[in-house]
CSV table of C-alpha atoms in Angstrom, one decimal:
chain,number,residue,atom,x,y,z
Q,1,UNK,CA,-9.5,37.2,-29.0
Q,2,UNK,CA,-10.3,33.5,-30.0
Q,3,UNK,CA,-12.9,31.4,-28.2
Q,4,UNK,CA,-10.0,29.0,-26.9
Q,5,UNK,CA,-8.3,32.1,-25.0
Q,6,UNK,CA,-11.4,33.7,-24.1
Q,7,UNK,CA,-12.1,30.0,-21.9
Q,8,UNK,CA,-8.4,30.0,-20.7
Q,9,UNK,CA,-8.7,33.4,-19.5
Q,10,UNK,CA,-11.7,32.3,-17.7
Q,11,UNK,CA,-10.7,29.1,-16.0
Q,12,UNK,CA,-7.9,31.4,-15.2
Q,13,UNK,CA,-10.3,33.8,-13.6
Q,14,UNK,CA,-12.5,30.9,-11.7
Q,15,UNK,CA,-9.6,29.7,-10.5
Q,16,UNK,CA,-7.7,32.7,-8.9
Q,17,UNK,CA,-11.3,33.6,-7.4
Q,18,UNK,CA,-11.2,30.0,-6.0
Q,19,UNK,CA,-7.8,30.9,-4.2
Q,20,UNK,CA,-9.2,34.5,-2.6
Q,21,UNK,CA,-12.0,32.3,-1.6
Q,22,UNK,CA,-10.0,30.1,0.2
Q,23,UNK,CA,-7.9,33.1,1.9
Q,24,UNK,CA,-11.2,35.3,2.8
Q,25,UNK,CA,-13.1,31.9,4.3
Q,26,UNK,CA,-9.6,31.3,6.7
Q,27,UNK,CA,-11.8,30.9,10.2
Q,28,UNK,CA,-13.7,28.4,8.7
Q,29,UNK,CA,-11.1,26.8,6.4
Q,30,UNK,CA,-8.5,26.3,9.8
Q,31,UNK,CA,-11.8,23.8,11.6
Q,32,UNK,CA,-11.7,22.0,8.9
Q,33,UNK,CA,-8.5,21.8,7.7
Q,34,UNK,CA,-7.4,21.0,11.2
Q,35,UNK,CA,-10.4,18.3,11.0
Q,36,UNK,CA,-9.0,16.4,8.1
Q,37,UNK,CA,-5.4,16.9,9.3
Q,38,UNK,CA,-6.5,14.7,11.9
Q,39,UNK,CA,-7.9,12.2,10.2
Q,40,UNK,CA,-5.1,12.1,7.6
Q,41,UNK,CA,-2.9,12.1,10.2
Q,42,UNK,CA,-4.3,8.8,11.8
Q,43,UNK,CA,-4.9,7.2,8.5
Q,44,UNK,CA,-1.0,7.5,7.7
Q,45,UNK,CA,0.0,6.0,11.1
Q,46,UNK,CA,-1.9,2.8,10.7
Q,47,UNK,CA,-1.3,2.9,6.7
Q,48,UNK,CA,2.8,3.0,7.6
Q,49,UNK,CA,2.8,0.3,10.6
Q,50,UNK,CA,0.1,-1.9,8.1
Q,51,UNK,CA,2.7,-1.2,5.2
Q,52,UNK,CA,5.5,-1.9,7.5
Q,53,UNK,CA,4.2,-4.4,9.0
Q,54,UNK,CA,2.9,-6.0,5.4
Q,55,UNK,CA,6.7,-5.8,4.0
Q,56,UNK,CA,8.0,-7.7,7.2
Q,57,UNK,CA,5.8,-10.5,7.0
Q,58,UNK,CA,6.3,-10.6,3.4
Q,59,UNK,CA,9.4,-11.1,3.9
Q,60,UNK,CA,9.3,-13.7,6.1
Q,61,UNK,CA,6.8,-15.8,3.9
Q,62,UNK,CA,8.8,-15.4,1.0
Q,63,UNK,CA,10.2,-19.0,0.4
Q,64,UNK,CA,12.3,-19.6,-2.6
Q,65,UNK,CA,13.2,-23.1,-2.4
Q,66,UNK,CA,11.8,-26.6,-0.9
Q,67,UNK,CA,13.5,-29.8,0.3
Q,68,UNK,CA,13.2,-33.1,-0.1
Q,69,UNK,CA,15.4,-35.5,1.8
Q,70,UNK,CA,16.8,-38.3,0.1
Q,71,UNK,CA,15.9,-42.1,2.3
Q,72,UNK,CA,19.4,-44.1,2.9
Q,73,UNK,CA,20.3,-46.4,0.1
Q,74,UNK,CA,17.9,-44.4,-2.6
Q,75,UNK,CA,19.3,-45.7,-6.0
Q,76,UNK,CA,20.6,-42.8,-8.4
Q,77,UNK,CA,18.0,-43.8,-11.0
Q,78,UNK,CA,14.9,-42.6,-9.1
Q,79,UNK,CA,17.2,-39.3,-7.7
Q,80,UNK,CA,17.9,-38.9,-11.4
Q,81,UNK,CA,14.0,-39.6,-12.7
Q,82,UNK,CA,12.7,-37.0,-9.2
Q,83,UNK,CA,15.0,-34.6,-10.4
Q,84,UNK,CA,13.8,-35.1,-13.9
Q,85,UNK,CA,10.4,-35.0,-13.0
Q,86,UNK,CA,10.3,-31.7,-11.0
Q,87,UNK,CA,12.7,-30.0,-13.5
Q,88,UNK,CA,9.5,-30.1,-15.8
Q,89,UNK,CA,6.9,-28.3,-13.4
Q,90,UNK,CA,6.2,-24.8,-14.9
Q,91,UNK,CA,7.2,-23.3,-11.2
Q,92,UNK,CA,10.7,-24.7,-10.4
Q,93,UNK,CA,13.2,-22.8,-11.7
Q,94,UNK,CA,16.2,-25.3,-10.6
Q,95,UNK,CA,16.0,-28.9,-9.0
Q,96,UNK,CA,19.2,-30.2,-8.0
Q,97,UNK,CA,21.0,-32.9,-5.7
Q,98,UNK,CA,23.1,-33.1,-2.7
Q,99,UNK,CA,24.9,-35.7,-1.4
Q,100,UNK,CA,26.0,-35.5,1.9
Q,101,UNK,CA,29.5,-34.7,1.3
Q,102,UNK,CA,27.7,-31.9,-1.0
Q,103,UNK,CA,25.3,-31.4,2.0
Q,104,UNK,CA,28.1,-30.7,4.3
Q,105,UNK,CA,29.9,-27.8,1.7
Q,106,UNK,CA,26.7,-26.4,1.7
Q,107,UNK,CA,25.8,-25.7,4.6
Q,108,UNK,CA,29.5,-24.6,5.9
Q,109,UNK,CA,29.5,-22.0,2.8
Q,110,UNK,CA,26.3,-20.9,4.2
Q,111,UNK,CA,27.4,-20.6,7.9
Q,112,UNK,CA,31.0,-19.8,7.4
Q,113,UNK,CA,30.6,-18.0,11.1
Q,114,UNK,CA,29.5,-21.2,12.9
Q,115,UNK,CA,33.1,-23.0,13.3
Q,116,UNK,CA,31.6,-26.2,14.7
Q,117,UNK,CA,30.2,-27.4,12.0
Q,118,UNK,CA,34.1,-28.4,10.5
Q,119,UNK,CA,34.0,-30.5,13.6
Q,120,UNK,CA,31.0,-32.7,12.4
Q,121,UNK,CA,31.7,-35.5,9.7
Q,122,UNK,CA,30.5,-35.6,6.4
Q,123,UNK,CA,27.9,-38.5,6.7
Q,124,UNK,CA,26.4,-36.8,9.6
Q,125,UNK,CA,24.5,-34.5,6.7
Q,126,UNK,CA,21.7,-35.8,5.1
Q,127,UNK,CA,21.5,-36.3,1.3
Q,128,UNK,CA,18.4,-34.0,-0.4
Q,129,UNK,CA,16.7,-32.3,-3.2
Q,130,UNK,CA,16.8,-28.4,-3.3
Q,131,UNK,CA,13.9,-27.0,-5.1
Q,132,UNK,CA,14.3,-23.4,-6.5
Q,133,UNK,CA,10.6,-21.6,-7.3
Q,134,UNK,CA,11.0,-19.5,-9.8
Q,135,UNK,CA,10.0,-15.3,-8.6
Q,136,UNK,CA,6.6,-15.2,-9.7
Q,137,UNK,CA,5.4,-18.8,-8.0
Q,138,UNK,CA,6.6,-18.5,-4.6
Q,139,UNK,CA,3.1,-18.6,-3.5
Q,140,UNK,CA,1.7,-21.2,-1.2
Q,141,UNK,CA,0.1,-23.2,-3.4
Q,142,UNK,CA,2.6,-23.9,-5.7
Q,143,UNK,CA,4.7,-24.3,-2.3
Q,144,UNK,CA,2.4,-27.2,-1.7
Q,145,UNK,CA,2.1,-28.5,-5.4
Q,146,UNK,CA,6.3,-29.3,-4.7
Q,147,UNK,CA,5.9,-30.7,-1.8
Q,148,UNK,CA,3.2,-33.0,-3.1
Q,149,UNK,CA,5.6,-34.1,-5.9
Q,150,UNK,CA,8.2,-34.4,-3.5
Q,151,UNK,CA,6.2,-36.8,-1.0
Q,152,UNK,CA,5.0,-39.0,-3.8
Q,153,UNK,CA,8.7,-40.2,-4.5
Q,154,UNK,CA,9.1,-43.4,-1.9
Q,155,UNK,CA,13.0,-41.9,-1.7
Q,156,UNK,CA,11.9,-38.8,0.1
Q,157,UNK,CA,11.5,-39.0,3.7
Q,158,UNK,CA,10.0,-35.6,5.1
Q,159,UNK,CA,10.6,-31.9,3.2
Q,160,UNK,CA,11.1,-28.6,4.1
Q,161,UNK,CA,10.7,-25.5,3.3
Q,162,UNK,CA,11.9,-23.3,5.8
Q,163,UNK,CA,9.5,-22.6,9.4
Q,164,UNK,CA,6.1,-23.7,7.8
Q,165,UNK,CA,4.4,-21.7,10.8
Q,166,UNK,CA,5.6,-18.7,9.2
Q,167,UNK,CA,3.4,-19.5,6.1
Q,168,UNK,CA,0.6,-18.7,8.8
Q,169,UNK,CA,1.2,-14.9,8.3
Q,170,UNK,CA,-0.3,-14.9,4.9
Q,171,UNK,CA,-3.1,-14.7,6.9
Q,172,UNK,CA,-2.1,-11.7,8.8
Q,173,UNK,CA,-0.7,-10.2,5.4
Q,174,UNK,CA,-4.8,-10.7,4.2
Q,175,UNK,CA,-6.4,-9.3,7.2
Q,176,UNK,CA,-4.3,-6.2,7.2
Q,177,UNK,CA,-5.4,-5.3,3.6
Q,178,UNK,CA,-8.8,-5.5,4.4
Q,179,UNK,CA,-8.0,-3.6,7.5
Q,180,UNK,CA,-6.5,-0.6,5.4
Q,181,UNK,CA,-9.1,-1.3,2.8
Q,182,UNK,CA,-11.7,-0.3,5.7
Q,183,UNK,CA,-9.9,2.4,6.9
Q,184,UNK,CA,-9.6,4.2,4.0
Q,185,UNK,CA,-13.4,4.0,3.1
Q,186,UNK,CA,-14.0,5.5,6.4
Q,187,UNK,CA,-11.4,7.8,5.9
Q,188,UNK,CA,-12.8,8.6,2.4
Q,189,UNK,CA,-16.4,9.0,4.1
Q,190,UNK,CA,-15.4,11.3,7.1
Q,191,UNK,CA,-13.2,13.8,4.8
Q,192,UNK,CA,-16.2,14.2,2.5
Q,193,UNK,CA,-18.5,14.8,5.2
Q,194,UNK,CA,-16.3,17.6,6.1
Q,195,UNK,CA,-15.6,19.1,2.6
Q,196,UNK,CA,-19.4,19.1,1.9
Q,197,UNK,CA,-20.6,20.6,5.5
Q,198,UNK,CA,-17.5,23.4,5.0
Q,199,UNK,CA,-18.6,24.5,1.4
Q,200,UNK,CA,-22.0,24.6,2.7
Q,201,UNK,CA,-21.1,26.9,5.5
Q,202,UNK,CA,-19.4,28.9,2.9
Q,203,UNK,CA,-22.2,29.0,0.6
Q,204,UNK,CA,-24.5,30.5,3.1
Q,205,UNK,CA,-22.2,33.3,4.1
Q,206,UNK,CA,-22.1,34.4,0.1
Q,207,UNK,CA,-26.2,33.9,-0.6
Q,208,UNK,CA,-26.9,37.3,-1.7
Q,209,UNK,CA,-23.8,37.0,-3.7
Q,210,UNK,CA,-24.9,33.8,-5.6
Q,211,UNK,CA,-28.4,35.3,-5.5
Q,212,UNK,CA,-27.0,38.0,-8.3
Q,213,UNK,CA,-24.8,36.0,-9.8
Q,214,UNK,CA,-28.0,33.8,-11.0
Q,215,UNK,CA,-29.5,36.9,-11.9
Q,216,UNK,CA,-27.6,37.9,-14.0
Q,217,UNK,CA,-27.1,34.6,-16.0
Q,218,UNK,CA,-24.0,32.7,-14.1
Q,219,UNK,CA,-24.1,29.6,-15.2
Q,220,UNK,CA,-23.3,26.8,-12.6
Q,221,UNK,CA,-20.1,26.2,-13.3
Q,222,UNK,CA,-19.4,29.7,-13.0
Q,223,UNK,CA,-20.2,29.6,-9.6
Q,224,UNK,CA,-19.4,25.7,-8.8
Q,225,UNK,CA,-15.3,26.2,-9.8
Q,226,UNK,CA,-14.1,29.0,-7.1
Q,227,UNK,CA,-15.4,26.1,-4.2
Q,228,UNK,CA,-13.8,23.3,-5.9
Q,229,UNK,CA,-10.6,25.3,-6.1
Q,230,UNK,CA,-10.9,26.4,-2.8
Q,231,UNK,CA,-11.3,22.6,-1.6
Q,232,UNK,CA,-8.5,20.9,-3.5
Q,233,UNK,CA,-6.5,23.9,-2.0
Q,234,UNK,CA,-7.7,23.1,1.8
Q,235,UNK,CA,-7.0,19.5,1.0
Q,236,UNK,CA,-3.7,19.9,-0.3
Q,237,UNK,CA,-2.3,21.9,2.6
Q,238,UNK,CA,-4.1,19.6,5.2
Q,239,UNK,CA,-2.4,16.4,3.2
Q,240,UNK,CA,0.9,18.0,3.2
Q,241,UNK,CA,0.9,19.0,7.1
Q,242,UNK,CA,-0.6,15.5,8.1
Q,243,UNK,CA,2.0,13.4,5.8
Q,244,UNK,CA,5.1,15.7,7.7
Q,245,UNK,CA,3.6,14.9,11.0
Q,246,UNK,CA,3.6,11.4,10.8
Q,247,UNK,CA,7.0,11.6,8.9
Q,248,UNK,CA,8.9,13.6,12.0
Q,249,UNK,CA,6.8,10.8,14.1
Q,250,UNK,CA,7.9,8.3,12.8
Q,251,UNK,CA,11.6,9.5,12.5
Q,252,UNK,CA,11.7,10.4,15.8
Q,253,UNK,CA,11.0,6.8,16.9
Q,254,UNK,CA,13.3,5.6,14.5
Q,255,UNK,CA,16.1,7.9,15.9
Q,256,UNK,CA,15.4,7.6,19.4
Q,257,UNK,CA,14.3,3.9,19.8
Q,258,UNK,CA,14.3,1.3,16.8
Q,259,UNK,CA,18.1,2.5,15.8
Q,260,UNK,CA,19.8,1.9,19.3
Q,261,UNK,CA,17.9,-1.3,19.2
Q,262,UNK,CA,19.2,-2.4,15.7
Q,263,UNK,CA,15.3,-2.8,14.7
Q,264,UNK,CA,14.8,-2.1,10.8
Q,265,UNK,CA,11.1,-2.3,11.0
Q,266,UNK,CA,9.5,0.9,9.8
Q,267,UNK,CA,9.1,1.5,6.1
Q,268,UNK,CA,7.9,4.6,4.5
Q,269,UNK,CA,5.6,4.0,1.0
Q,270,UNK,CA,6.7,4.8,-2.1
Q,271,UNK,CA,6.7,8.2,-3.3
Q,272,UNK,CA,4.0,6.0,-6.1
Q,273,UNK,CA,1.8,4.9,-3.3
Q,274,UNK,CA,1.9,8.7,-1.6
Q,275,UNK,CA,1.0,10.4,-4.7
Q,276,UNK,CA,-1.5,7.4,-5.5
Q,277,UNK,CA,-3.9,8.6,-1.6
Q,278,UNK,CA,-3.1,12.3,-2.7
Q,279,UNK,CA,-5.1,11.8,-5.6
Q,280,UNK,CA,-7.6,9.6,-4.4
Q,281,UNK,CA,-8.8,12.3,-1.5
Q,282,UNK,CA,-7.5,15.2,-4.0
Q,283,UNK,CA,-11.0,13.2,-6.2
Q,284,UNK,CA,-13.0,13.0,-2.8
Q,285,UNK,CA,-12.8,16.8,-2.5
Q,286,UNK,CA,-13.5,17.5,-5.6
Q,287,UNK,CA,-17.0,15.2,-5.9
Q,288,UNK,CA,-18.1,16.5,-2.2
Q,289,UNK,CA,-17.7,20.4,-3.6
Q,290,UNK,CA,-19.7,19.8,-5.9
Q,291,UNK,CA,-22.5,18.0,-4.6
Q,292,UNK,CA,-22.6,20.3,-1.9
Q,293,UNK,CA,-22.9,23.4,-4.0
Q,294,UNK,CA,-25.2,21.6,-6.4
Q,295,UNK,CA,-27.6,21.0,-3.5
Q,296,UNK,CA,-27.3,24.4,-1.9
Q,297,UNK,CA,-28.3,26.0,-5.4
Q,298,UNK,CA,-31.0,23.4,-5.7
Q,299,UNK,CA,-32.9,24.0,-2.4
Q,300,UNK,CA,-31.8,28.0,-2.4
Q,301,UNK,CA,-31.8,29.5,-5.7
Q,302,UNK,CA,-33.7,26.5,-8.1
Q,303,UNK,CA,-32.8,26.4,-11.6
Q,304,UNK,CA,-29.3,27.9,-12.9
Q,305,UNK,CA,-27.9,27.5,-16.4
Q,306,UNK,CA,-25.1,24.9,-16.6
């Protein structure tokens, strides 16, 4: 047998002991698991509403063109040199005019619903400049670079870009990354806590059965494997449970309350962003093993081969 199968065949080993470890430690595996079920659980409540909430007010804030509107009697010439002139900023993707009579086509396209405005006349529309940002500059300070160029033009009279109040929940948008930011780190901090004080309870109920496997020459990763298999395995059925809990409670609401008020609110991540925290406390398991059984060996048993 080859040196490369003889390892296989012993990761294989390490690992299936790491699964009849996890079965035969089931009493103290369910505390836990139920532990960090709970905790996962929370953390994907608040991480769906901050998500939700995150794609709504993006949505709000996301402004895709600016107005400028045109003074009475404004010659063609400076129209003609504005239009010029913000045609060449590296963030407009289209500046064009309206006159009023283009005004008034405009805006009856747009609201073909609201009848009364084929009641107004044409000059009741004011003429203006529609700024189109191009995708990747709808941000607010290239929102306020156009309205700058806009306002230096003595033809313009006031702009607009949509409710500027609603650019006020960029700031929301901000505090709720930090907020999940935070929350993860704490989640990150109590699920390690837990991994490490499990596999340390586990440890001490297989002493004398470390104690010989030192003696006879097991090296620490002989020994250190089984309890990081045993982990990713209590993680990865605690992280399954916790994401269908918060699925079915958040379809529920959906179902019962937000549908029969017309409210698309909730949104679930991306499978990406799912697999992305799976990982992350997948890693967190994995470096709390092994610090705890790495400073159960040093204080119990001393020095072990690597």
């Amino acid at each position: 047998m080859t040196l490369k199968k003889q390892e296989i065949q012993k990761l294989l080993i390490l690992i299936n002991r790491g699964f009849l470890l996890f079965k035969s430690n089931m009493a103290i595996n369910i505390t836990s698991i139920v532990t960090i079920i709970t905790a996962l659980y929370i953390f994907f409540v608040f991480f769906v509403l901050s998500y939700s909430v995150d794609n709504f007010f993006g949505k709000l804030v996301n402004v895709q063109n600016i107005r400028g509107y045109i003074t009475d009697s404004a010659p063609q010439d400076k129209i003609n040199a504005l239009i010029k002139r913000l045609s060449s900023l590296k963030s407009v993707a289209e500046a064009k005019f309206y006159k009023s009579k283009d005004s008034y086509e405009y805006l009856r396209k747009s609201y073909m619903s609201e009848k009364y405005l084929e009641l107004l006349p044409e000059e009741f529309f004011p003429s203006f400049v529609e700024v189109t940002l191009k995708s990747n500059y709808q941000e607010i300070k290239f929102i306020k670079e156009i309205e700058g160029e806009l306002m230096k033009s003595d033809i313009i009279s006031t702009t607009s870009f949509g409710e500027k109040w609603l650019l006020n929940f960029l700031s929301i948008k901000v505090g709720l990354k930090i907020f999940v930011m935070i929350l993860t780190g704490l989640l990150s901090i109590s699920i390690g806590s837990v991994i490490y004080n499990t596999i340390n309870l586990k440890l001490f109920k297989f002493k004398e059965e470390i104690k010989i496997y030192s003696l006879v020459g097991a090296t620490r990763s002989f020994i250190i494997t089984p309890f990081v298999v045993a982990s990713v395995l209590e993680m990865t059925v605690s992280f399954l449970i916790a994401f269908i809990l918060q699925y079915v409670t958040f379809y529920l609401i959906r179902h019962f309350f937000l549908d029969k008020l017309g409210v698309v609110f909730l949104q679930s991540p991306s499978i990406y962003v799912i697999f992305s925290i799976f990982f992350i406390m997948a890693f967190i398991s994995i470096i709390a093993s092994i610090l705890s059984v790495f400073s159960f060996l040093d204080k119990n048993l001393g020095a072990i081969g690597e």
